[in-house]
Tab-separated table of C-alpha atoms in Angstrom:
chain	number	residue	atom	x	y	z
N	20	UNK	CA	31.566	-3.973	3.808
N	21	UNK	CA	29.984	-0.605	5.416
N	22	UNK	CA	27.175	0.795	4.086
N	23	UNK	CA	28.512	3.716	2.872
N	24	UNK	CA	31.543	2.557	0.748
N	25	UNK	CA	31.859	3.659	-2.927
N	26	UNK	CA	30.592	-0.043	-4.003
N	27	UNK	CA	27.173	0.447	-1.993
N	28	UNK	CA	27.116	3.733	-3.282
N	29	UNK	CA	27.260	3.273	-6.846
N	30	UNK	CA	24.411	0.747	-6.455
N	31	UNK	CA	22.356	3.413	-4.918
N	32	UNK	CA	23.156	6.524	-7.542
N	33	UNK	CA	22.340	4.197	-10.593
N	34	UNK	CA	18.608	3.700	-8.902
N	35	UNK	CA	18.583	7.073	-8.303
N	36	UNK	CA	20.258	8.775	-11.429
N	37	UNK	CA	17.771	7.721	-13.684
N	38	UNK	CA	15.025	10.169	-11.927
N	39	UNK	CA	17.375	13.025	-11.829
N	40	UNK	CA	16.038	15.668	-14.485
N	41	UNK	CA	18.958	15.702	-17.404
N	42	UNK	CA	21.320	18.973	-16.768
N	43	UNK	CA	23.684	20.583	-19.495
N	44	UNK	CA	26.955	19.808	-18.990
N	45	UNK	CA	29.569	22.141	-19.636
N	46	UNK	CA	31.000	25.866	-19.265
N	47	UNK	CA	28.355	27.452	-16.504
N	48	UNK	CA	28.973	30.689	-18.368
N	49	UNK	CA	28.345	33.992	-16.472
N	50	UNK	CA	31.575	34.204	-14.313
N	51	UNK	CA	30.312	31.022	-12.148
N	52	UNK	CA	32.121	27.986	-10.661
N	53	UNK	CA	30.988	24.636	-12.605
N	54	UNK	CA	28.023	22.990	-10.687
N	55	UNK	CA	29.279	20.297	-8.085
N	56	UNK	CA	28.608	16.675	-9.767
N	57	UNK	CA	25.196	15.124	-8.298
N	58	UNK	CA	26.556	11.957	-7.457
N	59	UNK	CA	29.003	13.599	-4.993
N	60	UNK	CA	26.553	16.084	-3.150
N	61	UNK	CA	23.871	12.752	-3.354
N	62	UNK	CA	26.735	10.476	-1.350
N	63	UNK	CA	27.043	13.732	0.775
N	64	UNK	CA	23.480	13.914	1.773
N	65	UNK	CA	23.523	9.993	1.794
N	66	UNK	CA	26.377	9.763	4.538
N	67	UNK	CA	24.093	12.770	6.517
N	68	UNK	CA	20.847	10.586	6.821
N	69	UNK	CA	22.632	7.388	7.293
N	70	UNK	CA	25.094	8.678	10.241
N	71	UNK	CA	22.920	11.350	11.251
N	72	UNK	CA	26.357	13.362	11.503
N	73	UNK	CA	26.396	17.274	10.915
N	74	UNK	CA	26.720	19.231	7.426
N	75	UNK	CA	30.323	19.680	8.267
N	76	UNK	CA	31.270	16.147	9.541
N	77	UNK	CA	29.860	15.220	5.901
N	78	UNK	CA	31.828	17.629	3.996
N	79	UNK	CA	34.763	16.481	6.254
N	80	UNK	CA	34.186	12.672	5.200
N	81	UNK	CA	33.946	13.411	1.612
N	82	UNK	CA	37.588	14.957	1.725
N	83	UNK	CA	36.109	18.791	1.477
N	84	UNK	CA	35.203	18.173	-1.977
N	85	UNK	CA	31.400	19.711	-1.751
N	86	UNK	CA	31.014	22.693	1.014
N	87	UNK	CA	28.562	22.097	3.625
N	88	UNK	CA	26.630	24.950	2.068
N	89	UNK	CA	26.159	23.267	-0.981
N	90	UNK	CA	25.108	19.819	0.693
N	91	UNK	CA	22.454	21.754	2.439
N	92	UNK	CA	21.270	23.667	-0.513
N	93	UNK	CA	20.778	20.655	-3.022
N	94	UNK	CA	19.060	18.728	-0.228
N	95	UNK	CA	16.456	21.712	-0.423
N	96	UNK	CA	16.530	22.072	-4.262
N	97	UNK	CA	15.465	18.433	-3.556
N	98	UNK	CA	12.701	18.962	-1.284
N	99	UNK	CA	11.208	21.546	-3.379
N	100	UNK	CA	10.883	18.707	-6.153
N	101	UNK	CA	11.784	21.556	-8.331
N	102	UNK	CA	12.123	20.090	-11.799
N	103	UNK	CA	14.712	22.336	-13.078
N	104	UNK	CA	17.327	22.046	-10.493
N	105	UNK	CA	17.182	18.934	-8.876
N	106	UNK	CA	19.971	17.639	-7.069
């Protein structure tokens, strides 16, 4: 099994999830695009440190489901530890 099939995944996001500040789901209101699910930009930012590939090779993996752009910019929301938007 590879490290980064769905399986080992799942194991991973239900250690993680649990630490992930709760976020309303539903219409984003405003005009805006509903927010990307965390577990997909997490695996995205999971196959990036694991492979050490680029933004784009992860997007590419992940079947252009979550931009590049937004990879990168939950990885910072991340780093900030901002309570509010994490992940």
């Amino acid at each position: 099994m590879r490290a980064l099939e769905p399986e080992v995944v799942d194991v991973i996001w239900a250690a993680v999830e649990p630490m992930l500040p709760v976020r309303p789901v539903g219409d984003p209101g405003r005009g805006h695009r509903p927010r990307i699910p965390d577990r997909l930009c997490f695996w995205g930012i999971l196959v990036r440190l694991a492979t050490g590939c680029s933004w784009q090779c992860a997007e590419a993996l992940l079947g252009w489901q979550v931009s590049d752009t937004t990879l990168r910019s939950r990885r910072d929301e991340a780093d900030r530890g901002r309570s509010d938007r994490c992940l």
